[in-house]
Short mmCIF file of N, CA, C and O in Angstrom, two decimals:
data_model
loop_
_atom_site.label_atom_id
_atom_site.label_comp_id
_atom_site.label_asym_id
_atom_site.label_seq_id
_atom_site.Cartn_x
_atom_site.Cartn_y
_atom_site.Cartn_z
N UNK T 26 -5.86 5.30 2.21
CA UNK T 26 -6.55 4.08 1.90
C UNK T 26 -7.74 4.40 1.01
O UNK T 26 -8.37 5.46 1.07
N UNK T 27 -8.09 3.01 -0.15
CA UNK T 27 -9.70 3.88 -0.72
C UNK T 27 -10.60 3.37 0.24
O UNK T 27 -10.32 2.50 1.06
N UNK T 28 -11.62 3.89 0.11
CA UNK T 28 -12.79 3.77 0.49
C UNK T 28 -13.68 3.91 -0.95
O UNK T 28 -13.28 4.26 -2.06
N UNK T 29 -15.13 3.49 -0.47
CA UNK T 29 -16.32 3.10 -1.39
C UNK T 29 -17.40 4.06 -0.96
O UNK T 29 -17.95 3.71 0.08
N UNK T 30 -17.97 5.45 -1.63
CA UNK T 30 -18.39 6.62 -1.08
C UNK T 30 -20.26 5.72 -1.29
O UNK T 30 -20.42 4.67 -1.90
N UNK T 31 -21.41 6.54 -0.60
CA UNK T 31 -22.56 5.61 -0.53
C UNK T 31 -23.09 5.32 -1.75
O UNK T 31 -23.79 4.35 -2.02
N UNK T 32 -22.63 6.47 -2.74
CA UNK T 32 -22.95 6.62 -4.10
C UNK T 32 -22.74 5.33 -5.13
O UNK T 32 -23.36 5.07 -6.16
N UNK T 33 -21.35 4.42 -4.33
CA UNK T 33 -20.54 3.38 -5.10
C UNK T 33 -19.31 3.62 -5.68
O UNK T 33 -18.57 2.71 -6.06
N UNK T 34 -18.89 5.44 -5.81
CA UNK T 34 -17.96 5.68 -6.19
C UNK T 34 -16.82 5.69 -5.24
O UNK T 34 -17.00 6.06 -4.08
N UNK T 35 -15.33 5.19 -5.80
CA UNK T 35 -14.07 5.60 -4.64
C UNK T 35 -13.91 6.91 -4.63
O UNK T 35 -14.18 7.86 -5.36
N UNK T 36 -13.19 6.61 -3.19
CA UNK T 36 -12.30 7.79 -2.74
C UNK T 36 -11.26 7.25 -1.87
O UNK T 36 -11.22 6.10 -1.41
N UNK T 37 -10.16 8.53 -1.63
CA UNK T 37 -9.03 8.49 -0.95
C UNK T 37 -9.28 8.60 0.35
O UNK T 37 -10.26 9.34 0.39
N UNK T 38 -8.93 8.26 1.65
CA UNK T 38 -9.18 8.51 2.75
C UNK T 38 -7.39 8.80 3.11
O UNK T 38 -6.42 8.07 2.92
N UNK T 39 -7.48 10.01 3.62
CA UNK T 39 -5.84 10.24 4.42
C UNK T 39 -5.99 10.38 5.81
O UNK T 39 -6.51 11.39 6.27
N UNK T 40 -5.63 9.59 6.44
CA UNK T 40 -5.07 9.96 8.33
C UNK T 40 -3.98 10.05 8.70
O UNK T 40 -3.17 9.14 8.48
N UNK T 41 -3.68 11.10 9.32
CA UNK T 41 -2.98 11.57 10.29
C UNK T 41 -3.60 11.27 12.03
O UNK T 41 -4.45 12.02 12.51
N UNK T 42 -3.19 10.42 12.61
CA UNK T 42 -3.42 9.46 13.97
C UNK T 42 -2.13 10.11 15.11
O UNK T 42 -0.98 9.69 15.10
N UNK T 43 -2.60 11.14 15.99
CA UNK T 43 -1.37 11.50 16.35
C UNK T 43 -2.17 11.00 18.34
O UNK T 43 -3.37 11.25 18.50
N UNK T 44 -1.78 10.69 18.92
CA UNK T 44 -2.45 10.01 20.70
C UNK T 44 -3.56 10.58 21.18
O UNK T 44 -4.55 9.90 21.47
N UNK T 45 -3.53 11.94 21.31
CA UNK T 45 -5.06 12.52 21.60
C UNK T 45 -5.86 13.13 20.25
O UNK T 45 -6.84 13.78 20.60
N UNK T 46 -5.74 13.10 19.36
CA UNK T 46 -5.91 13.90 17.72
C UNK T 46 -5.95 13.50 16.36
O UNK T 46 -4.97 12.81 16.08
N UNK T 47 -6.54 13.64 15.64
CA UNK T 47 -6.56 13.66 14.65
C UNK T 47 -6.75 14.10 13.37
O UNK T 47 -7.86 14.64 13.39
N UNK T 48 -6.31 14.18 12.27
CA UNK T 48 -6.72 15.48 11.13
C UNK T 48 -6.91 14.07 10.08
O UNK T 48 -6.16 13.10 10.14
N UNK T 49 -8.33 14.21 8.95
CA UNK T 49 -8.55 13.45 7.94
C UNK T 49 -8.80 14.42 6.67
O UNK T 49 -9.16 15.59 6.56
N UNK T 50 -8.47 13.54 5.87
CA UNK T 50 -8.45 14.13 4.29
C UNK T 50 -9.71 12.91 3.55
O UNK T 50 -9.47 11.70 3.59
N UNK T 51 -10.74 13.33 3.05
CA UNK T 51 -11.42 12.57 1.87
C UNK T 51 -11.40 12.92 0.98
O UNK T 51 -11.95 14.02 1.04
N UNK T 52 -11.04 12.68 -0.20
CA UNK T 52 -10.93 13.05 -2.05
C UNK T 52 -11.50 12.20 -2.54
O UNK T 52 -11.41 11.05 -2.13
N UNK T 53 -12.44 12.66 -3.87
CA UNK T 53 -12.97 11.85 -4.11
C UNK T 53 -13.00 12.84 -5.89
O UNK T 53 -12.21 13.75 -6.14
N UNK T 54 -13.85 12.45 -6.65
CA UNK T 54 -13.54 13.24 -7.78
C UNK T 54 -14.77 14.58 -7.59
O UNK T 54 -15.97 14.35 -7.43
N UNK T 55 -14.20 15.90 -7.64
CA UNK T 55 -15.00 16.72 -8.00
C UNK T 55 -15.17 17.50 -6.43
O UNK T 55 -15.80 18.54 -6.23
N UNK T 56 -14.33 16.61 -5.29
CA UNK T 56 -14.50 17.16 -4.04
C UNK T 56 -13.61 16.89 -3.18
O UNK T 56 -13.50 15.68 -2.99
N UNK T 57 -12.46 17.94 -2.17
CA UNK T 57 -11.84 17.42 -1.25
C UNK T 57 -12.36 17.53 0.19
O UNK T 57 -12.55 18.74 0.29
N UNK T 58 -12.70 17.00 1.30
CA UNK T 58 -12.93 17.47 2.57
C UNK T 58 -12.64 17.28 3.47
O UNK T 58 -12.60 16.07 3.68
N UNK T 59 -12.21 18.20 4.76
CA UNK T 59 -11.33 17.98 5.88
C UNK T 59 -11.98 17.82 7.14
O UNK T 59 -12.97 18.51 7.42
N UNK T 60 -11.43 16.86 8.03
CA UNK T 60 -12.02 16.59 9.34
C UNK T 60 -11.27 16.48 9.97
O UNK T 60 -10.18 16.19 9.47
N UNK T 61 -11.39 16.72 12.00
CA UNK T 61 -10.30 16.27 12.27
C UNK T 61 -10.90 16.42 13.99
O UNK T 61 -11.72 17.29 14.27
N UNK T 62 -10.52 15.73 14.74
CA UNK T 62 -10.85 15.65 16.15
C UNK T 62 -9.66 16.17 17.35
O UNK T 62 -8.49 16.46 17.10
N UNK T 63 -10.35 16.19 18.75
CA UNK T 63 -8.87 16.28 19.73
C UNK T 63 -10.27 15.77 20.85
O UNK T 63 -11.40 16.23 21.00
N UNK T 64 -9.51 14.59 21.52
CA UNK T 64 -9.83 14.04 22.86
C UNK T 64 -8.97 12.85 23.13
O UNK T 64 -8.45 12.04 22.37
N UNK T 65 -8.94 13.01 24.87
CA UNK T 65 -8.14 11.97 25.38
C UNK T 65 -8.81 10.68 24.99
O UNK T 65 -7.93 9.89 24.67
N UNK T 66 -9.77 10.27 24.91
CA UNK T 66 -10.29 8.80 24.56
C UNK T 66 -9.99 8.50 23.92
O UNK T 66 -9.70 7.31 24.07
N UNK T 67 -9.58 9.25 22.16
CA UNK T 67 -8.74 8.53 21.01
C UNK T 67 -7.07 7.71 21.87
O UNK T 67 -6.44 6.74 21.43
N UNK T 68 -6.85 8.35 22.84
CA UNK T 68 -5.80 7.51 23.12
C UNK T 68 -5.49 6.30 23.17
O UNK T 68 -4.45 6.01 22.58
N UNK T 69 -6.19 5.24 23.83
CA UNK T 69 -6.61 3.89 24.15
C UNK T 69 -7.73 3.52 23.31
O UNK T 69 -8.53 2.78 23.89
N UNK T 70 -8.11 3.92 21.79
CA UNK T 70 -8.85 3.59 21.32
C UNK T 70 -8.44 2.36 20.43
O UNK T 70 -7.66 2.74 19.55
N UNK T 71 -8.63 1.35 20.39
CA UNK T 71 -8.36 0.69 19.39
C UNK T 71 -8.82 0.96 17.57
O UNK T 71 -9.57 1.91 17.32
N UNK T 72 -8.35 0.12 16.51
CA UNK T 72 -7.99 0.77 15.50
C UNK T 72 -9.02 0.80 14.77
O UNK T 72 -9.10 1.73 13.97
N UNK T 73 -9.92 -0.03 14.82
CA UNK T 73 -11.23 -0.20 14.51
C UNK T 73 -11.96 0.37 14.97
O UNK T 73 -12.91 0.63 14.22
N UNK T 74 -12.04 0.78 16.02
CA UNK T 74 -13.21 1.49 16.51
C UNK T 74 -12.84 2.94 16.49
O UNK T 74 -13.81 3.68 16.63
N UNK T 75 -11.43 3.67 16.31
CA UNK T 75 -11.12 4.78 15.35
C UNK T 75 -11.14 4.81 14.33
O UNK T 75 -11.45 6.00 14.20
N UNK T 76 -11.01 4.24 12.87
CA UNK T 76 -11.72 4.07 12.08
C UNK T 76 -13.43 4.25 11.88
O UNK T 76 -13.93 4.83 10.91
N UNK T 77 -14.10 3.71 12.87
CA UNK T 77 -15.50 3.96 12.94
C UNK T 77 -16.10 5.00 13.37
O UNK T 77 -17.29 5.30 13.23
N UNK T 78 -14.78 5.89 14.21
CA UNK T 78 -15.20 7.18 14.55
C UNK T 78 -14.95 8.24 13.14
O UNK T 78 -15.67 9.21 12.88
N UNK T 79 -13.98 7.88 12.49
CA UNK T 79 -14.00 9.00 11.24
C UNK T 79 -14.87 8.60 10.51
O UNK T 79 -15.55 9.54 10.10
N UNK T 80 -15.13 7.83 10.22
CA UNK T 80 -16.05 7.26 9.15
C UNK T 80 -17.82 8.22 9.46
O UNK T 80 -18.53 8.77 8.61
N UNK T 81 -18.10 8.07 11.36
CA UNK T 81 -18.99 8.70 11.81
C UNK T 81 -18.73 10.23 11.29
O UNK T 81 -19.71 10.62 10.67
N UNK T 82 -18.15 10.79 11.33
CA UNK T 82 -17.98 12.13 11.35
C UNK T 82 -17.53 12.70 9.70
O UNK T 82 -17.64 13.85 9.28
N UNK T 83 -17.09 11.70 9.08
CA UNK T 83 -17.24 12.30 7.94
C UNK T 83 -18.81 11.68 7.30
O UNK T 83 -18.99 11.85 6.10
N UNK T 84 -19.38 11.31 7.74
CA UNK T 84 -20.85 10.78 7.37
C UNK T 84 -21.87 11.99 7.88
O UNK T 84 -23.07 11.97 7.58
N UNK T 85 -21.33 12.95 8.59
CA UNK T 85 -22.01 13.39 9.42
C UNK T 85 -22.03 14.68 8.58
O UNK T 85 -23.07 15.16 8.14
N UNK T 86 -20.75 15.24 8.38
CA UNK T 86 -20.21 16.05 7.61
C UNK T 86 -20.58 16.26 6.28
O UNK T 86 -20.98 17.37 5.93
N UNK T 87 -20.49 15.13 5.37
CA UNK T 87 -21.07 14.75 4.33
C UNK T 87 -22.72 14.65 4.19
O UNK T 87 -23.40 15.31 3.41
N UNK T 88 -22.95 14.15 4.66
CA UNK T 88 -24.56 13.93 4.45
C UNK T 88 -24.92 12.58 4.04
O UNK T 88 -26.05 12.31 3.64
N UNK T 89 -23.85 11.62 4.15
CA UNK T 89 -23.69 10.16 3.22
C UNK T 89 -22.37 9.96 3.85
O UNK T 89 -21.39 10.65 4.12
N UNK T 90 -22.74 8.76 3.96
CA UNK T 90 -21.40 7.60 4.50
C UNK T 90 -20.23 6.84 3.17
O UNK T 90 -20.17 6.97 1.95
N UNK T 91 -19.63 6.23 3.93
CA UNK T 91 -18.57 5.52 2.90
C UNK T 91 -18.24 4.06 3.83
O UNK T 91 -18.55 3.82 5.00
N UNK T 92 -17.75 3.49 3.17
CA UNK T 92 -17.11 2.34 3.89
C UNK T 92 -15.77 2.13 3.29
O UNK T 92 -15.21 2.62 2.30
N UNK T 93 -15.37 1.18 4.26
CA UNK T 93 -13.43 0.96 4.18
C UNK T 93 -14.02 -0.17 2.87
O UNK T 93 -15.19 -0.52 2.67
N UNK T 94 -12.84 -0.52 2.15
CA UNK T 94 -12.52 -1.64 1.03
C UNK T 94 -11.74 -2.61 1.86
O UNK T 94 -10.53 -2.52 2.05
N UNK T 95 -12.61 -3.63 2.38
CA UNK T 95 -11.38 -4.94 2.86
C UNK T 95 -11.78 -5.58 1.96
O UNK T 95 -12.97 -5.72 1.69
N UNK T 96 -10.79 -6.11 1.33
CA UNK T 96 -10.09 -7.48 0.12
C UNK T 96 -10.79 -8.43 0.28
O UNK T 96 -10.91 -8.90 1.41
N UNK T 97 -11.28 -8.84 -0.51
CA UNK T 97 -11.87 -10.25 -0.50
C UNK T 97 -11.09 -11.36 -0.39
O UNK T 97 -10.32 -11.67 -1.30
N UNK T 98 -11.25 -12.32 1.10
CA UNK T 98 -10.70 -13.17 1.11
C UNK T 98 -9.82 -12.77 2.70
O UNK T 98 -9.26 -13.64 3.37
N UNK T 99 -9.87 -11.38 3.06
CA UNK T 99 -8.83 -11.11 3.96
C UNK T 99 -10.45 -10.64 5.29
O UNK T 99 -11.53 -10.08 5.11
N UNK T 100 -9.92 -11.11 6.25
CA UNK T 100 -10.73 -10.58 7.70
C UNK T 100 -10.52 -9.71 8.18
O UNK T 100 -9.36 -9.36 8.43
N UNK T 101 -11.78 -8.90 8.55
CA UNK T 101 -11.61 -7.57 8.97
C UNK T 101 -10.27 -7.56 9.71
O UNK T 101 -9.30 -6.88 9.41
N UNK T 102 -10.35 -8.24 10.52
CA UNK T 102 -9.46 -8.35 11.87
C UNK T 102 -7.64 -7.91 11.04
O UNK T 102 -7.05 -6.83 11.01
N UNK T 103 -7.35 -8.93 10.63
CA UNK T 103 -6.43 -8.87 9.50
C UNK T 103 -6.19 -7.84 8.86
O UNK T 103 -5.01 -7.49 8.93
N UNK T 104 -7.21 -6.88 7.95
CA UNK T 104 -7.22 -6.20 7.71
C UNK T 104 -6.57 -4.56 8.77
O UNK T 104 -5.71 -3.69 8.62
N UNK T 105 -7.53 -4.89 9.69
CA UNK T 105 -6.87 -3.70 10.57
C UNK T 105 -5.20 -3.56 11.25
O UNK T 105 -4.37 -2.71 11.57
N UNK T 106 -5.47 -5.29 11.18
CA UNK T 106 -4.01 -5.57 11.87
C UNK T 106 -3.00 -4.74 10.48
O UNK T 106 -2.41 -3.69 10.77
N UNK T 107 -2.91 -5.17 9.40
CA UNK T 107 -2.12 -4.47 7.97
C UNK T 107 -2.14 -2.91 8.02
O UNK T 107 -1.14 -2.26 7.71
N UNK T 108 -3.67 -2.14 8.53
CA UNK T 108 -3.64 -0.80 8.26
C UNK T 108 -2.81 -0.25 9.42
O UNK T 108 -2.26 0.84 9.25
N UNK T 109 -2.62 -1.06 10.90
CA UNK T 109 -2.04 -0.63 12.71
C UNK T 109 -0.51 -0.45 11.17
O UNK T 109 -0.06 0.55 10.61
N UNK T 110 -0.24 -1.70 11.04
CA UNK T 110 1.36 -2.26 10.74
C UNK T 110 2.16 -0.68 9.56
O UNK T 110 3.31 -0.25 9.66
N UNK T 111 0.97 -0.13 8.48
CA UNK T 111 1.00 0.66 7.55
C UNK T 111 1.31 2.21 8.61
O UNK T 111 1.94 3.24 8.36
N UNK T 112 0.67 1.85 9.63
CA UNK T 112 0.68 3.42 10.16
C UNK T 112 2.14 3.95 10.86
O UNK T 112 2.61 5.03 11.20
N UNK T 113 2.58 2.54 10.89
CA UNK T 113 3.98 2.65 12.10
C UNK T 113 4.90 2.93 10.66
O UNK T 113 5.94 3.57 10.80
N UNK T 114 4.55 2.48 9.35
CA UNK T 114 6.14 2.29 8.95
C UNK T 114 6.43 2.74 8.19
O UNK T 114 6.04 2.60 7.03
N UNK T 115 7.48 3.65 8.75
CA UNK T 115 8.84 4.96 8.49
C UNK T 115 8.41 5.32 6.75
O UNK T 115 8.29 6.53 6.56
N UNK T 116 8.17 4.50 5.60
CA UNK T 116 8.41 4.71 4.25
C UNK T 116 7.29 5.40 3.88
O UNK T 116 7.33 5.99 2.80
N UNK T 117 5.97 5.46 4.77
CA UNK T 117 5.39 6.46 3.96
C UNK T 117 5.10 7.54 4.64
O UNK T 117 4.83 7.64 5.84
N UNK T 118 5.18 8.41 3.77
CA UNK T 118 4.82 9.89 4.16
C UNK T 118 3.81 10.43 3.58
O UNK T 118 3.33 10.00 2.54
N UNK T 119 3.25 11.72 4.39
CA UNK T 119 2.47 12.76 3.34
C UNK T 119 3.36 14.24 3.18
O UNK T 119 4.35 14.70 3.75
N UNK T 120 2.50 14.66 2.17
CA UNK T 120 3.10 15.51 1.39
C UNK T 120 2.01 16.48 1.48
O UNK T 120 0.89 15.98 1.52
N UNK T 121 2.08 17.90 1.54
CA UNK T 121 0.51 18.72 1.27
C UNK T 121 0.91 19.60 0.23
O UNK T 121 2.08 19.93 0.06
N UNK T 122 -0.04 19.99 -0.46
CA UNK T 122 0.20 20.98 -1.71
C UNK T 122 -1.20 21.73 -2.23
O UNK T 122 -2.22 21.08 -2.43
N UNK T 123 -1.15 22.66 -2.35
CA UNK T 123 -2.57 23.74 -1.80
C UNK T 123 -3.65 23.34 -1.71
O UNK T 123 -4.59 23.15 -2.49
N UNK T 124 -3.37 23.13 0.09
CA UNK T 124 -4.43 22.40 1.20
C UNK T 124 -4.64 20.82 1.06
O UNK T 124 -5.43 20.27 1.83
N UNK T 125 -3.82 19.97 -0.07
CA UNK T 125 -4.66 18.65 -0.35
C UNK T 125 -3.17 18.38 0.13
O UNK T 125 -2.10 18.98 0.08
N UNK T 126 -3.74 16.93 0.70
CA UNK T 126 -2.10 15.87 1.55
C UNK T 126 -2.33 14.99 0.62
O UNK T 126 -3.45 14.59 0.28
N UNK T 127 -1.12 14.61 0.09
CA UNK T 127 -1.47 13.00 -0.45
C UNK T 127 -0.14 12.58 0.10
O UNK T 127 0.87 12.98 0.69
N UNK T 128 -0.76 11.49 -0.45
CA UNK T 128 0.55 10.13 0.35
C UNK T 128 1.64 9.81 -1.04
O UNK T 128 1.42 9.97 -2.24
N UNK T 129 3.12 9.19 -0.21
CA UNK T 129 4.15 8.84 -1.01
C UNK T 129 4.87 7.57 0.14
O UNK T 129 5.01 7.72 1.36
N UNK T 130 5.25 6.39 -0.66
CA UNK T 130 6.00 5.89 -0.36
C UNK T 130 7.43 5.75 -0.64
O UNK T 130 7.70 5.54 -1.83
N UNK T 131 8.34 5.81 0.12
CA UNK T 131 9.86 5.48 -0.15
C UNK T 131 10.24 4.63 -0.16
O UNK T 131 10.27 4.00 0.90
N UNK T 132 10.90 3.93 -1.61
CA UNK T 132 11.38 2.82 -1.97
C UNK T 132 12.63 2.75 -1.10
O UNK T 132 13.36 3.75 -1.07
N UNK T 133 12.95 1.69 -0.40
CA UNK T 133 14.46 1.36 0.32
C UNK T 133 15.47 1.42 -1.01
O UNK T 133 15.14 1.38 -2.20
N UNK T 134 16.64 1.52 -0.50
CA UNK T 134 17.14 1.72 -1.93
C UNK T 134 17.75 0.52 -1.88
O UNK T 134 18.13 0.07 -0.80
N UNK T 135 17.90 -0.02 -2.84
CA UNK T 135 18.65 -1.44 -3.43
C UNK T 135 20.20 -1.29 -3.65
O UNK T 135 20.52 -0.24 -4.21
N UNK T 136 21.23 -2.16 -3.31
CA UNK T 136 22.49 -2.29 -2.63
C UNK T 136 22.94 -3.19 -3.77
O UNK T 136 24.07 -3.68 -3.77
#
C-alpha cells in the first residue's frame, strides 16, 4: 500500500500478517527498511489497530512517522474493510529479490 512519509513524500508499505507475527517492508526513494514483530496479542487484533502498531514502530525506527493514504471520499472504516478483503485474496503475491519484497498481482485468465 502507499503511504505519505512526514516529509510529504510516498512510499511503499509491504505486510506480511501471519496470527502471532509479522515482517514489514518500507521503500521509499533513496531508502529500504525492515520491521517486523512476534506476540500473541497480534492475534485478536483488529486491522486498524495493527496497522497503528506498524506505523508505531516504524516511526520509532525511523525517527519520523508516515500515514496510510485513504481516498478521498472513502471512510476509514471502509477503507480497512478493502485492505482485511486485499489481504485474504489468493491473486496477490510477494516476490523478494536482494532483500527487497515487492508485490505482484495475478490476472485471472480470461476464457
Amino acid at each position: 500500500m502507499l503511504v505519505r512519509l512526514d516529509d510529504g513524500a510516498p512510499a511503499s508499505l509491504t505486510i506480511i500478517r501471519k496470527p502471532t507475527q509479522f515482517f514489514a517492508q518500507l521503500r521509499s526513494y533513496g531508502f529500504t527498511e525492515h520491521s517486523g514483530a512476534s506476540s500473541p496479542a497480534l492475534a485478536d487484533m483488529s486491522t486498524g489497530a495493527f496497522l497503528d502498531i506498524v506505523a508505531g514502530i516504524f516511526s520509532v525506527s525511523r525517527d519520523g512517522s508516515f500515514s496510510y493514504i485513504v481516498p478521498d471520499g472513502v471512510s476509514r472504516a471502509d477503507w480497512l474493510a478493502a485492505m482485511e478483503e486485499k489481504a485474504h485474496d489468493p491473486r496477490f503475491g510477494l516476490m523478494e529479490c536482494d532483500g527487497e519484497i515487492s508485490h505482484c498481482m495475478i490476472e485471472p485468465l480470461k476464457r
